[in-house]
Amino acid sequence: NLILSSTVNPSGCNPLSANVVVKLPVLGRIKLIVHSKPGKHTPDVEYTFKDVGLKQNIPVLGLYPNYNNEVTLIYTDLQGNERARSDLKLQTKTLENRRLPKDIRVVEVQYDRMEPGMNLVNSPGQDETDTSIPYMVDADGEIRWVLDWEKSDEHRYIGIGCGLIRMQNGHYMTGDGNHHRMVEVDMMGNTIHNWDMLERGYTVHHAISQDKQGNILA
C-alpha cells in the first residue's frame, strides 16, 4: 500500500479535487488515473508526475460530485516499469452553490471530433458585481472541476469579467473587477499571488493576457 493519507478539497474551494500523500520504497514516479463512471464517453483522467521523491503529494483533479470516485495510483521505477499500484475511493459532496447549473443536458455531441480534455466555463454569476464561479464540464456534461470562491474569505466576492486565462506555468490568472486585483491560483484552488492594483494607481476590468516572454498584460 503506497498511500499514507488522502484529503478531499484541501484548498477549501475546489470540492472536486483531492490531495493524496504516497510513500515509495525507492525513487520512482506516480501515474494517476481518475476513472470515469461506467457507461460514460469521457475517457479516464490520466497523468504521470515528474517528481521522483520517496514521499510525494499527488494532486487529484477531475472528480465527480456526489460520487464515490475510483482512483488508481501506479508506481513506476525510473525506467518506467510498473512496480505496484494502489486503488482508493474518494467520496465527494453534492455541489450546492446556487450559481452552478442544476442540470446540464447534452443536446448533440460528436465524440470522434472532440479534442481531449474538458471545457472551461467562466460563469460570471448573476451580474457583474456577483461572485464568479468558474467550472469545467466533460464530454458527458458533468461538472468535474470548480472554483467555489464563496468558500474563500479572500475571494468571496471576486468578479472575473475577463474570465480565467491559462498561464505558462499551468496556473490560472484572472482580474477581479470588484476589487481591482489580479489573482493567480493553481488548479487546486490555492492562491499563488494576489496583486492589489488600486495600491499601484490602477483599476482592472475586462482583459488579461500573457505574452511569450511571460509578461502579464492587463
PDB file of C-alpha atoms in Angstrom:
ATOM      1  CA  ASN A   1       0.000   0.000   0.000  1.00  0.00           C
ATOM      2  CA  LEU A   2       1.580   3.245  -1.198  1.00  0.00           C
ATOM      3  CA  ILE A   3      -0.951   5.640   0.314  1.00  0.00           C
ATOM      4  CA  LEU A   4      -0.328   7.412   3.627  1.00  0.00           C
ATOM      5  CA  SER A   5      -3.325   9.761   3.581  1.00  0.00           C
ATOM      6  CA  SER A   6      -5.937  11.394   1.341  1.00  0.00           C
ATOM      7  CA  THR A   7      -7.840  14.672   1.710  1.00  0.00           C
ATOM      8  CA  VAL A   8     -10.744  15.815  -0.454  1.00  0.00           C
ATOM      9  CA  ASN A   9     -10.921  19.579  -1.152  1.00  0.00           C
ATOM     10  CA  PRO A  10      -7.664  20.522   0.598  1.00  0.00           C
ATOM     11  CA  SER A  11      -7.863  24.186  -0.513  1.00  0.00           C
ATOM     12  CA  GLY A  12     -11.429  24.543   0.741  1.00  0.00           C
ATOM     13  CA  CYS A  13     -12.756  25.967  -2.539  1.00  0.00           C
ATOM     14  CA  ASN A  14     -12.313  23.122  -5.057  1.00  0.00           C
ATOM     15  CA  PRO A  15     -14.637  20.344  -3.845  1.00  0.00           C
ATOM     16  CA  LEU A  16     -13.819  18.158  -6.878  1.00  0.00           C
ATOM     17  CA  SER A  17     -10.118  17.884  -6.016  1.00  0.00           C
ATOM     18  CA  ALA A  18      -8.073  15.901  -3.512  1.00  0.00           C
ATOM     19  CA  ASN A  19      -4.531  15.525  -2.240  1.00  0.00           C
ATOM     20  CA  VAL A  20      -3.044  12.069  -1.751  1.00  0.00           C
ATOM     21  CA  VAL A  21       0.243  11.522   0.107  1.00  0.00           C
ATOM     22  CA  VAL A  22       2.237   8.478  -1.017  1.00  0.00           C
ATOM     23  CA  LYS A  23       5.443   6.893   0.218  1.00  0.00           C
ATOM     24  CA  LEU A  24       7.591   4.868  -2.186  1.00  0.00           C
ATOM     25  CA  PRO A  25      10.134   2.164  -1.255  1.00  0.00           C
ATOM     26  CA  VAL A  26      12.691   3.554  -3.729  1.00  0.00           C
ATOM     27  CA  LEU A  27      12.793   6.517  -6.102  1.00  0.00           C
ATOM     28  CA  GLY A  28      10.096   6.426  -8.757  1.00  0.00           C
ATOM     29  CA  ARG A  29       7.145   8.217 -10.323  1.00  0.00           C
ATOM     30  CA  ILE A  30       3.415   8.071  -9.820  1.00  0.00           C
ATOM     31  CA  LYS A  31       0.842   7.766 -12.591  1.00  0.00           C
ATOM     32  CA  LEU A  32      -2.636   8.879 -11.570  1.00  0.00           C
ATOM     33  CA  ILE A  33      -5.879   7.548 -13.064  1.00  0.00           C
ATOM     34  CA  VAL A  34      -9.271   9.031 -12.165  1.00  0.00           C
ATOM     35  CA  HIS A  35     -11.724   6.506 -13.581  1.00  0.00           C
ATOM     36  CA  SER A  36     -14.785   7.689 -15.479  1.00  0.00           C
ATOM     37  CA  LYS A  37     -18.235   6.497 -14.478  1.00  0.00           C
ATOM     38  CA  PRO A  38     -19.330   3.271 -16.170  1.00  0.00           C
ATOM     39  CA  GLY A  39     -21.055   3.891 -19.490  1.00  0.00           C
ATOM     40  CA  LYS A  40     -19.674   7.423 -19.916  1.00  0.00           C
ATOM     41  CA  HIS A  41     -17.920   8.616 -23.094  1.00  0.00           C
ATOM     42  CA  THR A  42     -15.385  10.839 -21.310  1.00  0.00           C
ATOM     43  CA  PRO A  43     -12.063   8.944 -21.049  1.00  0.00           C
ATOM     44  CA  ASP A  44     -10.292   8.405 -17.732  1.00  0.00           C
ATOM     45  CA  VAL A  45      -8.195  11.289 -16.443  1.00  0.00           C
ATOM     46  CA  GLU A  46      -4.569  10.105 -16.608  1.00  0.00           C
ATOM     47  CA  TYR A  47      -1.395  11.955 -15.639  1.00  0.00           C
ATOM     48  CA  THR A  48       2.205  10.903 -14.871  1.00  0.00           C
ATOM     49  CA  PHE A  49       4.016  13.167 -12.416  1.00  0.00           C
ATOM     50  CA  LYS A  50       7.651  14.200 -12.787  1.00  0.00           C
ATOM     51  CA  ASP A  51       8.547  14.015  -9.090  1.00  0.00           C
ATOM     52  CA  VAL A  52      10.772  11.032  -8.182  1.00  0.00           C
ATOM     53  CA  GLY A  53      10.937  11.566  -4.392  1.00  0.00           C
ATOM     54  CA  LEU A  54      10.247   8.879  -1.806  1.00  0.00           C
ATOM     55  CA  LYS A  55       7.351  10.895  -0.321  1.00  0.00           C
ATOM     56  CA  GLN A  56       5.083  12.725  -2.740  1.00  0.00           C
ATOM     57  CA  ASN A  57       1.946  14.868  -2.600  1.00  0.00           C
ATOM     58  CA  ILE A  58      -0.286  13.868  -5.514  1.00  0.00           C
ATOM     59  CA  PRO A  59      -2.940  16.409  -6.597  1.00  0.00           C
ATOM     60  CA  VAL A  60      -6.096  14.698  -7.852  1.00  0.00           C
ATOM     61  CA  LEU A  61      -8.325  16.619 -10.278  1.00  0.00           C
ATOM     62  CA  GLY A  62     -11.453  15.724 -12.215  1.00  0.00           C
ATOM     63  CA  LEU A  63     -13.548  14.052  -9.516  1.00  0.00           C
ATOM     64  CA  TYR A  64     -17.297  13.656  -9.970  1.00  0.00           C
ATOM     65  CA  PRO A  65     -19.565  15.469  -7.468  1.00  0.00           C
ATOM     66  CA  ASN A  66     -21.686  13.435  -5.039  1.00  0.00           C
ATOM     67  CA  TYR A  67     -19.877  10.250  -6.031  1.00  0.00           C
ATOM     68  CA  ASN A  68     -17.514   7.680  -4.555  1.00  0.00           C
ATOM     69  CA  ASN A  69     -14.771   8.217  -7.137  1.00  0.00           C
ATOM     70  CA  GLU A  70     -12.457   5.365  -8.107  1.00  0.00           C
ATOM     71  CA  VAL A  71      -8.805   6.434  -8.293  1.00  0.00           C
ATOM     72  CA  THR A  72      -5.720   4.353  -9.126  1.00  0.00           C
ATOM     73  CA  LEU A  73      -2.115   5.272  -8.311  1.00  0.00           C
ATOM     74  CA  ILE A  74       0.534   3.369 -10.278  1.00  0.00           C
ATOM     75  CA  TYR A  75       4.130   3.367  -9.007  1.00  0.00           C
ATOM     76  CA  THR A  76       6.793   3.071 -11.729  1.00  0.00           C
ATOM     77  CA  ASP A  77      10.568   2.898 -11.387  1.00  0.00           C
ATOM     78  CA  LEU A  78      12.884   5.366 -13.085  1.00  0.00           C
ATOM     79  CA  GLN A  79      12.863   3.203 -16.247  1.00  0.00           C
ATOM     80  CA  GLY A  80       9.051   3.413 -16.451  1.00  0.00           C
ATOM     81  CA  ASN A  81       8.363  -0.175 -15.343  1.00  0.00           C
ATOM     82  CA  GLU A  82       5.288  -0.675 -13.166  1.00  0.00           C
ATOM     83  CA  ARG A  83       6.232  -1.863  -9.677  1.00  0.00           C
ATOM     84  CA  ALA A  84       2.980  -1.530  -7.729  1.00  0.00           C
ATOM     85  CA  ARG A  85      -0.448   0.067  -7.746  1.00  0.00           C
ATOM     86  CA  SER A  86      -2.968   1.180  -5.139  1.00  0.00           C
ATOM     87  CA  ASP A  87      -6.680   1.805  -5.561  1.00  0.00           C
ATOM     88  CA  LEU A  88      -8.724   4.105  -3.358  1.00  0.00           C
ATOM     89  CA  LYS A  89     -12.168   5.647  -3.188  1.00  0.00           C
ATOM     90  CA  LEU A  90     -12.694   9.390  -2.802  1.00  0.00           C
ATOM     91  CA  GLN A  91     -16.192  10.428  -1.775  1.00  0.00           C
ATOM     92  CA  THR A  92     -17.258  13.934  -2.800  1.00  0.00           C
ATOM     93  CA  LYS A  93     -20.235  16.027  -1.726  1.00  0.00           C
ATOM     94  CA  THR A  94     -23.084  17.490  -3.757  1.00  0.00           C
ATOM     95  CA  LEU A  95     -22.302  20.855  -5.365  1.00  0.00           C
ATOM     96  CA  GLU A  96     -24.530  23.296  -3.544  1.00  0.00           C
ATOM     97  CA  ASN A  97     -23.535  26.698  -4.961  1.00  0.00           C
ATOM     98  CA  ARG A  98     -26.612  28.439  -6.358  1.00  0.00           C
ATOM     99  CA  ARG A  99     -24.595  29.888  -9.264  1.00  0.00           C
ATOM    100  CA  LEU A 100     -23.878  26.465 -10.721  1.00  0.00           C
ATOM    101  CA  PRO A 101     -26.373  24.928 -13.158  1.00  0.00           C
ATOM    102  CA  LYS A 102     -28.626  22.357 -11.543  1.00  0.00           C
ATOM    103  CA  ASP A 103     -28.849  20.232 -14.679  1.00  0.00           C
ATOM    104  CA  ILE A 104     -26.677  20.171 -17.807  1.00  0.00           C
ATOM    105  CA  ARG A 105     -28.274  18.434 -20.769  1.00  0.00           C
ATOM    106  CA  VAL A 106     -26.115  17.468 -23.756  1.00  0.00           C
ATOM    107  CA  VAL A 107     -28.266  18.103 -26.844  1.00  0.00           C
ATOM    108  CA  GLU A 108     -25.835  16.974 -29.525  1.00  0.00           C
ATOM    109  CA  VAL A 109     -22.231  15.786 -29.431  1.00  0.00           C
ATOM    110  CA  GLN A 110     -19.763  14.184 -31.833  1.00  0.00           C
ATOM    111  CA  TYR A 111     -17.213  12.465 -29.614  1.00  0.00           C
ATOM    112  CA  ASP A 112     -14.906  11.494 -32.508  1.00  0.00           C
ATOM    113  CA  ARG A 113     -14.455  15.183 -33.410  1.00  0.00           C
ATOM    114  CA  MET A 114     -13.754  16.457 -29.889  1.00  0.00           C
ATOM    115  CA  GLU A 115     -10.342  17.370 -28.541  1.00  0.00           C
ATOM    116  CA  PRO A 116      -9.364  15.505 -25.345  1.00  0.00           C
ATOM    117  CA  GLY A 117      -9.868  17.375 -22.095  1.00  0.00           C
ATOM    118  CA  MET A 118     -12.675  19.381 -20.567  1.00  0.00           C
ATOM    119  CA  ASN A 119     -14.465  22.647 -21.261  1.00  0.00           C
ATOM    120  CA  LEU A 120     -13.884  25.680 -19.038  1.00  0.00           C
ATOM    121  CA  VAL A 121     -16.944  27.853 -18.346  1.00  0.00           C
ATOM    122  CA  ASN A 122     -16.205  31.282 -16.901  1.00  0.00           C
ATOM    123  CA  SER A 123     -19.528  31.734 -15.138  1.00  0.00           C
ATOM    124  CA  PRO A 124     -19.898  35.396 -14.102  1.00  0.00           C
ATOM    125  CA  GLY A 125     -22.627  34.843 -11.528  1.00  0.00           C
ATOM    126  CA  GLN A 126     -25.899  36.763 -11.592  1.00  0.00           C
ATOM    127  CA  ASP A 127     -24.373  40.112 -12.619  1.00  0.00           C
ATOM    128  CA  GLU A 128     -21.029  41.908 -12.913  1.00  0.00           C
ATOM    129  CA  THR A 129     -20.745  42.524  -9.161  1.00  0.00           C
ATOM    130  CA  ASP A 130     -21.663  38.962  -8.162  1.00  0.00           C
ATOM    131  CA  THR A 131     -19.172  36.283  -7.089  1.00  0.00           C
ATOM    132  CA  SER A 132     -17.894  34.406 -10.134  1.00  0.00           C
ATOM    133  CA  ILE A 133     -17.784  30.600 -10.063  1.00  0.00           C
ATOM    134  CA  PRO A 134     -15.694  29.118 -12.918  1.00  0.00           C
ATOM    135  CA  TYR A 135     -16.198  25.424 -13.623  1.00  0.00           C
ATOM    136  CA  MET A 136     -15.351  22.714 -16.170  1.00  0.00           C
ATOM    137  CA  VAL A 137     -17.642  20.169 -17.811  1.00  0.00           C
ATOM    138  CA  ASP A 138     -16.613  16.927 -19.503  1.00  0.00           C
ATOM    139  CA  ALA A 139     -17.885  15.461 -22.778  1.00  0.00           C
ATOM    140  CA  ASP A 140     -20.903  13.983 -20.990  1.00  0.00           C
ATOM    141  CA  GLY A 141     -21.969  17.326 -19.494  1.00  0.00           C
ATOM    142  CA  GLU A 142     -20.800  16.503 -15.949  1.00  0.00           C
ATOM    143  CA  ILE A 143     -19.126  19.190 -13.838  1.00  0.00           C
ATOM    144  CA  ARG A 144     -15.632  17.871 -12.985  1.00  0.00           C
ATOM    145  CA  TRP A 145     -13.810  20.980 -11.689  1.00  0.00           C
ATOM    146  CA  VAL A 146     -14.954  24.123  -9.927  1.00  0.00           C
ATOM    147  CA  LEU A 147     -13.612  27.110  -8.006  1.00  0.00           C
ATOM    148  CA  ASP A 148     -16.215  27.881  -5.367  1.00  0.00           C
ATOM    149  CA  TRP A 149     -14.812  31.224  -4.277  1.00  0.00           C
ATOM    150  CA  GLU A 150     -17.741  31.792  -1.932  1.00  0.00           C
ATOM    151  CA  LYS A 151     -15.938  29.381   0.400  1.00  0.00           C
ATOM    152  CA  SER A 152     -12.843  31.643   0.459  1.00  0.00           C
ATOM    153  CA  ASP A 153     -12.612  34.621   2.822  1.00  0.00           C
ATOM    154  CA  GLU A 154     -10.058  36.177   0.485  1.00  0.00           C
ATOM    155  CA  HIS A 155     -12.038  35.792  -2.767  1.00  0.00           C
ATOM    156  CA  ARG A 156     -15.650  35.583  -1.584  1.00  0.00           C
ATOM    157  CA  TYR A 157     -16.770  38.490  -3.787  1.00  0.00           C
ATOM    158  CA  ILE A 158     -14.359  38.042  -6.668  1.00  0.00           C
ATOM    159  CA  GLY A 159     -15.686  39.270 -10.012  1.00  0.00           C
ATOM    160  CA  ILE A 160     -13.988  37.911 -13.141  1.00  0.00           C
ATOM    161  CA  GLY A 161     -15.425  39.850 -16.029  1.00  0.00           C
ATOM    162  CA  CYS A 162     -12.338  38.896 -18.034  1.00  0.00           C
ATOM    163  CA  GLY A 163     -12.530  35.187 -17.183  1.00  0.00           C
ATOM    164  CA  LEU A 164      -9.661  32.836 -16.324  1.00  0.00           C
ATOM    165  CA  ILE A 165      -6.589  32.590 -18.544  1.00  0.00           C
ATOM    166  CA  ARG A 166      -4.168  29.650 -18.510  1.00  0.00           C
ATOM    167  CA  MET A 167      -0.656  30.816 -17.660  1.00  0.00           C
ATOM    168  CA  GLN A 168       2.574  29.346 -18.983  1.00  0.00           C
ATOM    169  CA  ASN A 169       3.247  27.704 -15.601  1.00  0.00           C
ATOM    170  CA  GLY A 170      -0.100  25.863 -15.713  1.00  0.00           C
ATOM    171  CA  HIS A 171      -1.836  28.116 -13.198  1.00  0.00           C
ATOM    172  CA  TYR A 172      -4.829  30.351 -13.860  1.00  0.00           C
ATOM    173  CA  MET A 173      -4.981  34.127 -13.627  1.00  0.00           C
ATOM    174  CA  THR A 174      -7.949  36.451 -13.504  1.00  0.00           C
ATOM    175  CA  GLY A 175      -8.725  40.083 -12.947  1.00  0.00           C
ATOM    176  CA  ASP A 176     -11.033  40.887 -10.046  1.00  0.00           C
ATOM    177  CA  GLY A 177     -13.215  43.725 -11.307  1.00  0.00           C
ATOM    178  CA  ASN A 178     -14.969  44.105  -7.948  1.00  0.00           C
ATOM    179  CA  HIS A 179     -11.754  44.889  -6.049  1.00  0.00           C
ATOM    180  CA  HIS A 180      -9.334  45.745  -8.882  1.00  0.00           C
ATOM    181  CA  ARG A 181      -6.883  42.949  -8.197  1.00  0.00           C
ATOM    182  CA  MET A 182      -5.057  40.392 -10.298  1.00  0.00           C
ATOM    183  CA  VAL A 183      -5.187  36.900  -8.804  1.00  0.00           C
ATOM    184  CA  GLU A 184      -3.150  33.796  -9.685  1.00  0.00           C
ATOM    185  CA  VAL A 185      -4.411  30.405  -8.472  1.00  0.00           C
ATOM    186  CA  ASP A 186      -3.292  26.832  -9.061  1.00  0.00           C
ATOM    187  CA  MET A 187      -5.555  24.046 -10.286  1.00  0.00           C
ATOM    188  CA  MET A 188      -6.384  23.019  -6.726  1.00  0.00           C
ATOM    189  CA  GLY A 189      -7.709  26.487  -5.915  1.00  0.00           C
ATOM    190  CA  ASN A 190      -4.777  27.706  -3.805  1.00  0.00           C
ATOM    191  CA  THR A 191      -3.889  31.394  -4.164  1.00  0.00           C
ATOM    192  CA  ILE A 192      -0.349  31.826  -5.538  1.00  0.00           C
ATOM    193  CA  HIS A 193      -0.279  35.621  -5.981  1.00  0.00           C
ATOM    194  CA  ASN A 194      -2.705  38.422  -5.222  1.00  0.00           C
ATOM    195  CA  TRP A 195      -1.805  41.833  -6.668  1.00  0.00           C
ATOM    196  CA  ASP A 196      -3.722  44.895  -5.430  1.00  0.00           C
ATOM    197  CA  MET A 197      -3.811  47.184  -8.466  1.00  0.00           C
ATOM    198  CA  LEU A 198      -5.507  50.072  -6.622  1.00  0.00           C
ATOM    199  CA  GLU A 199      -2.375  50.402  -4.492  1.00  0.00           C
ATOM    200  CA  ARG A 200      -0.486  50.909  -7.753  1.00  0.00           C
ATOM    201  CA  GLY A 201      -2.956  53.503  -9.014  1.00  0.00           C
ATOM    202  CA  TYR A 202      -4.801  51.257 -11.493  1.00  0.00           C
ATOM    203  CA  THR A 203      -8.121  49.511 -11.951  1.00  0.00           C
ATOM    204  CA  VAL A 204      -8.674  46.144 -13.646  1.00  0.00           C
ATOM    205  CA  HIS A 205     -11.765  45.104 -15.544  1.00  0.00           C
ATOM    206  CA  HIS A 206     -12.026  43.313 -18.852  1.00  0.00           C
ATOM    207  CA  ALA A 207      -8.898  41.643 -20.211  1.00  0.00           C
ATOM    208  CA  ILE A 208      -5.716  39.901 -19.039  1.00  0.00           C
ATOM    209  CA  SER A 209      -3.211  38.032 -21.194  1.00  0.00           C
ATOM    210  CA  GLN A 210       0.358  36.744 -21.011  1.00  0.00           C
ATOM    211  CA  ASP A 211       2.896  37.296 -23.783  1.00  0.00           C
ATOM    212  CA  LYS A 212       5.615  34.899 -24.936  1.00  0.00           C
ATOM    213  CA  GLN A 213       8.129  36.494 -22.566  1.00  0.00           C
ATOM    214  CA  GLY A 214       5.855  35.809 -19.602  1.00  0.00           C
ATOM    215  CA  ASN A 215       4.757  39.414 -19.053  1.00  0.00           C
ATOM    216  CA  ILE A 216       1.206  39.937 -17.789  1.00  0.00           C
ATOM    217  CA  LEU A 217      -0.795  42.475 -19.800  1.00  0.00           C
ATOM    218  CA  ALA A 218      -3.977  43.843 -18.192  1.00  0.00           C
TER     219      ALA A 218
END
